[in-house]
Coordinates of C-alpha atoms in Angstrom, one line a residue:
M1066 CA 169.2 39.3 71.0
L1067 CA 171.5 41.7 69.2
A1068 CA 170.5 40.2 65.8
K1069 CA 166.8 40.7 66.7
F1070 CA 167.6 44.4 67.6
I1071 CA 169.5 44.9 64.3
R1072 CA 166.6 43.3 62.4
S1073 CA 164.2 45.7 64.2
L1074 CA 166.4 48.7 63.1
G1075 CA 166.2 47.4 59.5
Y1076 CA 162.4 47.3 59.7
A1077 CA 162.3 50.8 61.1
W1078 CA 164.7 52.1 58.4
S1079 CA 162.4 50.4 55.7
G1080 CA 159.5 52.4 57.1
I1081 CA 161.4 55.6 56.9
R1082 CA 162.5 54.9 53.4
F1083 CA 158.9 54.0 52.5
G1084 CA 157.7 57.4 53.9
I1085 CA 160.4 59.3 52.0
R1086 CA 159.7 57.4 48.8
T1087 CA 155.9 57.6 48.8
Q1088 CA 154.9 60.7 50.7
R1089 CA 155.6 64.1 49.2
H1090 CA 154.9 65.8 52.6
V1091 CA 157.7 63.8 54.2
R1092 CA 160.0 65.0 51.5
F1093 CA 158.8 68.6 51.9
H1094 CA 159.4 68.5 55.7
L1095 CA 162.9 67.1 55.2
L1096 CA 163.6 69.8 52.7
A1097 CA 162.3 72.5 55.1
A1098 CA 164.4 71.0 57.9
S1099 CA 167.4 71.1 55.7
V1100 CA 166.8 74.7 54.7
V1101 CA 166.3 75.8 58.3
S1102 CA 169.4 73.9 59.4
I1103 CA 171.5 75.6 56.7
L1104 CA 170.1 79.0 57.6
A1105 CA 170.6 78.3 61.3
S1106 CA 174.2 77.3 60.8
F1107 CA 175.1 80.9 59.9
L1108 CA 173.6 82.1 63.2
S1109 CA 175.1 81.9 66.6
L1110 CA 172.6 79.4 68.1
T1111 CA 173.2 77.8 71.5
R1112 CA 173.3 74.0 71.9
M1113 CA 169.9 74.2 73.5
E1114 CA 168.4 76.1 70.5
W1115 CA 169.9 73.5 68.2
A1116 CA 168.5 70.7 70.3
V1117 CA 165.1 72.2 70.2
L1118 CA 165.3 72.7 66.4
L1119 CA 166.4 69.0 65.9
L1120 CA 163.7 67.7 68.3
T1121 CA 161.1 69.8 66.4
F1122 CA 162.3 68.4 63.0
A1123 CA 162.2 64.8 64.4
L1124 CA 158.7 65.3 65.8
V1125 CA 157.3 66.6 62.5
I1126 CA 158.9 63.7 60.5
A1127 CA 157.7 61.2 63.2
A1128 CA 154.1 62.6 62.9
E1129 CA 154.3 62.3 59.1
L1130 CA 155.4 58.6 59.4
I1131 CA 152.7 57.8 61.9
N1132 CA 150.2 59.5 59.6
T1133 CA 151.5 57.4 56.7
A1134 CA 151.1 54.2 58.8
I1135 CA 147.6 55.1 59.8
E1136 CA 146.6 55.9 56.2
Q1137 CA 148.1 52.6 55.0
A1138 CA 146.3 50.5 57.7
V1139 CA 143.0 52.3 57.1
D1140 CA 143.3 51.8 53.3
L1141 CA 144.0 48.1 53.9
A1142 CA 141.1 47.7 56.3
S1143 CA 138.6 49.9 54.5
P1144 CA 139.4 50.2 50.8
G1145 CA 136.1 52.0 50.1
Q1146 CA 134.7 55.2 51.4
H1147 CA 133.7 55.0 55.1
P1148 CA 133.0 57.8 57.6
V1149 CA 135.1 56.1 60.3
A1150 CA 138.0 55.6 57.9
K1151 CA 137.8 59.3 56.9
A1152 CA 137.7 60.4 60.6
A1153 CA 140.8 58.3 61.3
K1154 CA 142.7 59.7 58.4
D1155 CA 141.6 63.3 59.1
A1156 CA 142.6 63.0 62.8
A1157 CA 146.1 61.7 61.8
A1158 CA 146.5 64.5 59.2
G1159 CA 145.3 67.0 61.9
A1160 CA 148.1 65.7 64.2
V1161 CA 150.6 66.4 61.5
L1162 CA 149.2 69.9 61.0
V1163 CA 149.4 70.7 64.7
T1164 CA 153.0 69.5 64.8
A1165 CA 154.0 71.3 61.7
V1166 CA 152.5 74.6 62.8
T1167 CA 154.1 74.3 66.2
A1168 CA 157.5 73.6 64.4
V1169 CA 157.1 76.8 62.3
I1170 CA 156.4 78.8 65.5
I1171 CA 159.3 77.3 67.3
G1172 CA 161.6 77.9 64.3
L1173 CA 160.5 81.6 64.1
L1174 CA 161.1 82.0 67.8
I1175 CA 164.6 80.6 67.6
I1176 CA 165.9 81.9 64.3
G1177 CA 163.6 85.0 63.9
P1178 CA 165.4 87.3 66.4
P1179 CA 168.9 86.7 65.0
L1180 CA 167.7 87.1 61.5
W1181 CA 165.8 90.3 62.5
H1182 CA 169.0 91.6 64.0
I1183 CA 171.0 90.9 60.9
F1184 CA 168.6 92.3 58.4
M1185 CA 167.5 95.3 60.4
K1186 CA 170.9 96.7 61.2

């Protein structure tokens, strides 16, 4: 049972590595999360604010990985142009956009006020 669980973790890690290796948007979002984390480390954020930021980062990366999985499956099932394939890919990309825009808003709500205070002194 433990071996099966460990094997499952390996498959999940392979999927994450695939996303990082093949998807420039995954790499962009990881870079953005790193920059925000470095910036936030200089601010006096509460544990709850850190938790919200980390959850937000995770949701964006998860959305990107789900989008990648959908794109790969659609490409396999429908190698040519098809309106249903396009709709599936567009909807998955839309989910990433909603998640990313929400992450930016949350980031601004959390780190915006302390930055404003620092730079507007």
